[in-house]
Amino acid sequence: MSDDPFAQLKAVQREAWAVFAPLEAVTTMPAAELVRHARVFPQQSVLDVGCGTGVVGLTAARLGARVHGLDLAPALIEHAQKNAALAGVEIDFREGDVEALPFDDASFDVVLSQFGHMFAPRPEVAIAEMLRVLKPGGTIAFSTWPPEHFVGQMFALVGKYVPPPPGAAPPPLWGDPNVVRQRLGETVTDIVFDRGVMCFPTLSPQHYRKVLEETLGPVVKLVQTLQGDASKLATFRAELDGYIGRHLENNMLRQHYLMTRAIKR
Ligand SMILES: C[S@@+](CC[C@H](N)C(=O)[O-])C[C@H]1O[C@@H](n2cnc3c(N)ncnc32)[C@H](O)[C@@H]1O
């Protein structure tokens, strides 16, 4: 038996995230922004944590970096491997958990995560692992969803209907620069923040909600959980449509995110 207190949550997440692949169409552009923000250059050894279908890892590999990618969901790792083969780049993509990285101390020049490590239930464990595998002088950089913008608010809404298990941190706290500074602590120096916007074209709140219900792990899971409670499901859908409607302009949903970069001492 596992001694991980969140093993059951992670088993659920592993299944729920499996259908994320279509959203790579929108995470592809922020991937280039993150790789630019991290200042990746050829021959560096790079780890992409919570890599999903590999959009960040592939972007770094096409610049000439030597890339490893890791994700909880085996279905996404398979997709990432196909993406690498299609692009003609060599990347070691493997299944794994950011809270227990299968790499030696000081293995990488750069550790990246785009909307990935923020979903680990224990931020202090995830960040300690990411910094452990980073070389002194190396760069850690990640993109995260702030609590005050659309995606952060959507996760708060999801949490209202199905609260996370006790002790699991809300993912959007990773989008608050003060929290990020505190979590990175004294192990790093030269923290730099930047902001980006991920755009999703959509015809109506209902169209975008359908995309979320089919592809975004926490929403997929919530809708499954509420299947037996039609009235609660209808209320959730109405609330989500309201959120989406307030952020939808000219058939475009603009989703603001935070980018962080820091150097390990
Ligand atoms: C929003 S997706 C982002 C995927 C990819 N980085 C991108 O930008 O397209 C979140 C990813 O984090 C992964 N993930 C969640 N918890 C994880 C954990 N504890 N360890 C590793 N990956 C995790 C999920 O499986 C999913 O692929």
CSV table of C-alpha atoms and ligand atoms in Angstrom, one decimal:
chain,number,residue,atom,x,y,z
A,1,MET,CA,0.0,0.0,0.0
A,2,SER,CA,1.2,3.5,-0.8
A,3,ASP,CA,2.1,5.9,2.0
A,4,ASP,CA,1.0,8.9,0.0
A,5,PRO,CA,-2.0,10.4,1.8
A,6,PHE,CA,-3.3,11.7,-1.6
A,7,ALA,CA,-2.9,8.4,-3.5
A,8,GLN,CA,-6.6,8.1,-4.1
A,9,LEU,CA,-7.0,11.8,-5.2
A,10,LYS,CA,-4.1,11.2,-7.7
A,11,ALA,CA,-5.7,8.0,-9.0
A,12,VAL,CA,-8.9,10.0,-9.8
A,13,GLN,CA,-6.8,12.9,-11.3
A,14,ARG,CA,-4.9,10.4,-13.5
A,15,GLU,CA,-8.2,9.3,-15.1
A,16,ALA,CA,-9.8,12.7,-15.2
A,17,TRP,CA,-6.9,14.4,-17.0
A,18,ALA,CA,-6.7,11.7,-19.6
A,19,VAL,CA,-9.0,13.5,-22.0
A,20,PHE,CA,-7.1,16.8,-22.0
A,21,ALA,CA,-5.4,16.4,-25.4
A,22,PRO,CA,-7.7,18.6,-27.5
A,23,LEU,CA,-6.9,21.6,-25.3
A,24,GLU,CA,-3.2,21.4,-26.5
A,25,ALA,CA,-4.5,23.6,-29.4
A,26,VAL,CA,-4.8,26.5,-26.9
A,27,THR,CA,-1.9,25.6,-24.5
A,28,THR,CA,0.6,25.6,-27.5
A,29,MET,CA,1.0,29.4,-27.7
A,30,PRO,CA,1.5,29.9,-23.9
A,31,ALA,CA,4.1,27.1,-24.1
A,32,ALA,CA,6.3,29.3,-26.4
A,33,GLU,CA,5.8,32.2,-24.0
A,34,LEU,CA,7.0,30.1,-21.0
A,35,VAL,CA,10.0,28.7,-22.9
A,36,ARG,CA,10.9,32.4,-23.8
A,37,HIS,CA,10.3,33.5,-20.2
A,38,ALA,CA,12.6,30.7,-18.9
A,39,ARG,CA,15.3,31.7,-21.5
A,40,VAL,CA,15.9,28.1,-22.6
A,41,PHE,CA,18.9,27.6,-24.9
A,42,PRO,CA,20.3,24.7,-27.0
A,43,GLN,CA,21.9,21.8,-25.2
A,44,GLN,CA,20.4,22.6,-21.8
A,45,SER,CA,18.8,19.7,-19.9
A,46,VAL,CA,15.1,20.6,-19.4
A,47,LEU,CA,12.4,18.9,-17.4
A,48,ASP,CA,8.7,19.6,-18.3
A,49,VAL,CA,6.6,18.8,-15.2
A,50,GLY,CA,2.8,18.0,-15.7
A,51,CYS,CA,3.7,17.9,-19.4
A,52,GLY,CA,0.3,16.8,-20.7
A,53,THR,CA,0.7,16.2,-24.5
A,54,GLY,CA,4.2,17.8,-24.3
A,55,VAL,CA,3.6,21.3,-25.7
A,56,VAL,CA,6.3,22.9,-23.5
A,57,GLY,CA,8.8,20.0,-23.9
A,58,LEU,CA,8.5,20.0,-27.7
A,59,THR,CA,8.9,23.7,-27.9
A,60,ALA,CA,12.2,23.5,-25.8
A,61,ALA,CA,13.4,20.5,-27.8
A,62,ARG,CA,12.9,22.3,-31.1
A,63,LEU,CA,15.2,25.0,-29.7
A,64,GLY,CA,17.8,22.3,-29.2
A,65,ALA,CA,17.4,21.5,-25.5
A,66,ARG,CA,17.6,17.9,-24.2
A,67,VAL,CA,14.1,17.3,-22.8
A,68,HIS,CA,12.4,15.0,-20.3
A,69,GLY,CA,8.7,15.3,-19.7
A,70,LEU,CA,6.6,13.8,-16.9
A,71,ASP,CA,2.9,13.6,-16.3
A,72,LEU,CA,0.4,11.7,-14.0
A,73,ALA,CA,-1.8,10.6,-16.9
A,74,PRO,CA,-0.5,7.7,-19.1
A,75,ALA,CA,-2.9,8.6,-21.9
A,76,LEU,CA,-1.3,12.0,-22.2
A,77,ILE,CA,2.2,10.6,-22.1
A,78,GLU,CA,1.3,8.3,-25.1
A,79,HIS,CA,0.0,11.4,-27.0
A,80,ALA,CA,3.2,13.4,-26.1
A,81,GLN,CA,5.3,10.6,-27.5
A,82,LYS,CA,3.4,10.7,-30.7
A,83,ASN,CA,3.8,14.5,-30.8
A,84,ALA,CA,7.6,14.1,-30.4
A,85,ALA,CA,7.7,11.5,-33.2
A,86,LEU,CA,5.7,13.7,-35.5
A,87,ALA,CA,7.9,16.7,-34.8
A,88,GLY,CA,11.0,14.6,-35.3
A,89,VAL,CA,12.5,15.4,-31.8
A,90,GLU,CA,13.8,13.0,-29.2
A,91,ILE,CA,12.2,13.5,-25.8
A,92,ASP,CA,12.0,11.1,-22.8
A,93,PHE,CA,8.3,11.3,-21.8
A,94,ARG,CA,7.3,9.2,-18.9
A,95,GLU,CA,4.5,8.7,-16.4
A,96,GLY,CA,5.1,10.1,-12.9
A,97,ASP,CA,4.1,12.4,-10.0
A,98,VAL,CA,5.7,15.8,-9.4
A,99,GLU,CA,5.5,15.0,-5.7
A,100,ALA,CA,8.0,12.1,-6.2
A,101,LEU,CA,10.2,12.9,-9.2
A,102,PRO,CA,12.1,9.9,-10.5
A,103,PHE,CA,15.3,11.8,-11.1
A,104,ASP,CA,18.5,12.3,-9.2
A,105,ASP,CA,19.3,15.6,-7.4
A,106,ALA,CA,20.7,18.4,-9.6
A,107,SER,CA,19.8,16.6,-12.9
A,108,PHE,CA,18.5,19.6,-14.9
A,109,ASP,CA,19.5,23.1,-16.0
A,110,VAL,CA,15.9,24.1,-16.3
A,111,VAL,CA,12.7,22.8,-14.7
A,112,LEU,CA,9.4,24.0,-16.3
A,113,SER,CA,5.7,23.5,-15.6
A,114,GLN,CA,2.8,25.0,-17.6
A,115,PHE,CA,-0.4,24.7,-15.6
A,116,GLY,CA,0.9,21.4,-14.3
A,117,HIS,CA,2.6,21.3,-10.9
A,118,MET,CA,-0.1,23.6,-9.6
A,119,PHE,CA,-2.5,20.6,-9.4
A,120,ALA,CA,-0.4,18.6,-7.0
A,121,PRO,CA,-2.2,18.6,-3.6
A,122,ARG,CA,0.9,19.5,-1.6
A,123,PRO,CA,2.6,22.6,-3.0
A,124,GLU,CA,5.5,22.4,-0.5
A,125,VAL,CA,6.3,18.8,-1.6
A,126,ALA,CA,5.9,19.6,-5.4
A,127,ILE,CA,8.2,22.7,-5.2
A,128,ALA,CA,10.8,20.9,-3.0
A,129,GLU,CA,11.0,18.1,-5.6
A,130,MET,CA,11.3,20.5,-8.6
A,131,LEU,CA,14.1,22.4,-6.8
A,132,ARG,CA,15.8,19.1,-5.7
A,133,VAL,CA,16.2,18.0,-9.3
A,134,LEU,CA,17.4,21.4,-10.5
A,135,LYS,CA,21.1,22.2,-10.6
A,136,PRO,CA,22.4,25.1,-8.4
A,137,GLY,CA,22.4,28.1,-10.8
A,138,GLY,CA,19.6,26.5,-12.8
A,139,THR,CA,16.3,28.1,-13.7
A,140,ILE,CA,12.8,27.1,-12.5
A,141,ALA,CA,9.9,28.6,-14.4
A,142,PHE,CA,6.2,28.0,-14.5
A,143,SER,CA,2.8,29.3,-15.7
A,144,THR,CA,-0.1,29.3,-13.3
A,145,TRP,CA,-3.7,30.5,-13.1
A,146,PRO,CA,-4.3,33.5,-10.7
A,147,PRO,CA,-7.3,33.2,-8.3
A,148,GLU,CA,-8.7,36.6,-9.4
A,149,HIS,CA,-9.1,35.7,-13.2
A,150,PHE,CA,-11.4,33.4,-15.1
A,151,VAL,CA,-9.7,30.1,-14.7
A,152,GLY,CA,-9.0,30.6,-11.0
A,153,GLN,CA,-12.6,31.6,-10.4
A,154,MET,CA,-13.8,28.5,-12.3
A,155,PHE,CA,-11.7,26.2,-10.1
A,156,ALA,CA,-13.1,27.9,-7.0
A,157,LEU,CA,-16.6,27.3,-8.4
A,158,VAL,CA,-15.8,23.6,-9.0
A,159,GLY,CA,-14.4,23.4,-5.5
A,160,LYS,CA,-17.7,24.7,-4.1
A,161,TYR,CA,-19.6,21.8,-5.6
A,162,VAL,CA,-17.0,19.1,-4.9
A,163,PRO,CA,-14.6,20.3,-2.2
A,164,PRO,CA,-11.0,18.9,-2.5
A,165,PRO,CA,-9.9,16.4,0.2
A,166,PRO,CA,-8.8,18.0,3.5
A,167,GLY,CA,-5.2,19.2,3.3
A,168,ALA,CA,-5.1,19.6,-0.5
A,169,ALA,CA,-4.2,23.2,-1.4
A,170,PRO,CA,-6.3,25.1,-3.9
A,171,PRO,CA,-4.4,25.2,-7.2
A,172,PRO,CA,-5.0,28.9,-8.1
A,173,LEU,CA,-3.0,30.0,-5.0
A,174,TRP,CA,0.0,29.3,-7.3
A,175,GLY,CA,-1.2,32.3,-9.3
A,176,ASP,CA,-0.6,34.8,-6.5
A,177,PRO,CA,2.9,36.3,-6.6
A,178,ASN,CA,3.1,36.6,-2.8
A,179,VAL,CA,2.3,33.0,-2.3
A,180,VAL,CA,4.8,32.0,-5.1
A,181,ARG,CA,7.6,34.0,-3.4
A,182,GLN,CA,6.8,32.4,-0.1
A,183,ARG,CA,6.7,28.9,-1.5
A,184,LEU,CA,10.0,29.3,-3.5
A,185,GLY,CA,11.6,30.6,-0.3
A,186,GLU,CA,15.3,31.1,0.3
A,187,THR,CA,16.3,28.3,-2.1
A,188,VAL,CA,16.0,30.7,-5.0
A,189,THR,CA,17.0,34.2,-6.0
A,190,ASP,CA,16.2,36.6,-8.9
A,191,ILE,CA,12.4,36.0,-9.0
A,192,VAL,CA,10.8,37.5,-12.1
A,193,PHE,CA,7.1,37.6,-12.9
A,194,ASP,CA,5.4,38.2,-16.2
A,195,ARG,CA,1.8,37.9,-17.4
A,196,GLY,CA,0.2,36.4,-20.5
A,197,VAL,CA,-3.2,35.8,-21.9
A,198,MET,CA,-4.5,32.5,-23.4
A,199,CYS,CA,-7.2,33.1,-25.9
A,200,PHE,CA,-10.0,30.5,-26.8
A,201,PRO,CA,-12.3,31.3,-29.7
A,202,THR,CA,-15.9,30.1,-28.9
A,203,LEU,CA,-19.4,30.9,-30.0
A,204,SER,CA,-21.3,31.0,-26.7
A,205,PRO,CA,-20.8,30.2,-23.0
A,206,GLN,CA,-22.5,26.9,-23.7
A,207,HIS,CA,-20.0,26.0,-26.4
A,208,TYR,CA,-17.1,26.6,-24.1
A,209,ARG,CA,-18.7,24.8,-21.2
A,210,LYS,CA,-19.1,21.7,-23.5
A,211,VAL,CA,-15.4,21.9,-24.2
A,212,LEU,CA,-14.6,22.0,-20.5
A,213,GLU,CA,-17.0,19.2,-19.7
A,214,GLU,CA,-15.2,17.0,-22.3
A,215,THR,CA,-11.6,17.9,-21.7
A,216,LEU,CA,-10.7,19.7,-18.5
A,217,GLY,CA,-10.0,17.1,-15.7
A,218,PRO,CA,-11.6,18.8,-12.7
A,219,VAL,CA,-14.8,19.7,-14.7
A,220,VAL,CA,-15.0,16.3,-16.3
A,221,LYS,CA,-14.9,14.7,-12.8
A,222,LEU,CA,-17.4,17.1,-11.3
A,223,VAL,CA,-20.0,16.5,-14.0
A,224,GLN,CA,-19.5,12.7,-13.5
A,225,THR,CA,-20.0,13.2,-9.7
A,226,LEU,CA,-23.2,15.3,-10.2
A,227,GLN,CA,-24.8,12.8,-12.7
A,228,GLY,CA,-27.2,11.5,-10.0
A,229,ASP,CA,-28.3,15.0,-9.0
A,230,ALA,CA,-29.9,16.7,-12.0
A,231,SER,CA,-30.8,19.9,-10.1
A,232,LYS,CA,-27.4,20.5,-8.7
A,233,LEU,CA,-25.8,19.8,-12.1
A,234,ALA,CA,-28.1,22.3,-13.7
A,235,THR,CA,-27.2,24.9,-11.1
A,236,PHE,CA,-23.5,24.3,-11.6
A,237,ARG,CA,-23.9,24.6,-15.4
A,238,ALA,CA,-25.9,27.9,-15.1
A,239,GLU,CA,-23.2,29.3,-12.7
A,240,LEU,CA,-20.4,28.3,-15.1
A,241,ASP,CA,-22.2,29.7,-18.1
A,242,GLY,CA,-22.5,33.0,-16.2
A,243,TYR,CA,-18.8,33.1,-15.4
A,244,ILE,CA,-17.9,32.3,-19.0
A,245,GLY,CA,-20.4,34.9,-20.3
A,246,ARG,CA,-18.8,37.6,-18.2
A,247,HIS,CA,-15.4,36.9,-19.8
A,248,LEU,CA,-16.5,36.3,-23.4
A,249,GLU,CA,-16.0,39.2,-25.8
A,250,ASN,CA,-16.0,39.1,-29.6
A,251,ASN,CA,-16.3,35.3,-29.6
A,252,MET,CA,-13.0,35.1,-27.6
A,253,LEU,CA,-12.5,33.9,-24.0
A,254,ARG,CA,-9.4,35.7,-22.7
A,255,GLN,CA,-7.7,33.8,-19.8
A,256,HIS,CA,-5.0,35.6,-17.9
A,257,TYR,CA,-2.1,33.7,-16.4
A,258,LEU,CA,1.1,34.4,-14.4
A,259,MET,CA,4.6,33.4,-15.4
A,260,THR,CA,7.3,33.0,-12.8
A,261,ARG,CA,11.1,32.5,-13.2
A,262,ALA,CA,13.7,32.1,-10.5
A,263,ILE,CA,17.3,30.9,-10.2
A,264,LYS,CA,18.3,28.2,-7.7
A,265,ARG,CA,21.1,29.4,-5.3
B,1,LIG,C1,-3.9,21.8,-17.4
B,1,LIG,S1,-3.0,20.3,-17.9
B,1,LIG,C2,-1.5,21.1,-18.6
B,1,LIG,C3,-0.8,20.2,-19.5
B,1,LIG,C4,0.4,20.8,-20.3
B,1,LIG,N1,1.4,21.3,-19.4
B,1,LIG,C5,-0.1,21.9,-21.2
B,1,LIG,O1,0.2,23.1,-20.9
B,1,LIG,O2,-0.8,21.6,-22.2
B,1,LIG,C6,-2.4,19.8,-16.3
B,1,LIG,C7,-1.5,18.6,-16.3
B,1,LIG,O3,-1.0,18.3,-15.1
B,1,LIG,C8,-0.9,16.9,-14.9
B,1,LIG,N2,-0.8,16.7,-13.4
B,1,LIG,C9,-1.7,16.9,-12.4
B,1,LIG,N3,-1.3,16.5,-11.2
B,1,LIG,C10,0.0,16.0,-11.5
B,1,LIG,C11,1.0,15.5,-10.6
B,1,LIG,N4,0.8,15.3,-9.3
B,1,LIG,N5,2.2,15.1,-11.2
B,1,LIG,C12,2.4,15.2,-12.5
B,1,LIG,N6,1.5,15.7,-13.4
B,1,LIG,C13,0.3,16.1,-12.8
B,1,LIG,C14,-2.2,16.4,-15.5
B,1,LIG,O4,-2.2,15.1,-15.7
B,1,LIG,C15,-2.3,17.3,-16.7
B,1,LIG,O5,-1.7,16.7,-17.8
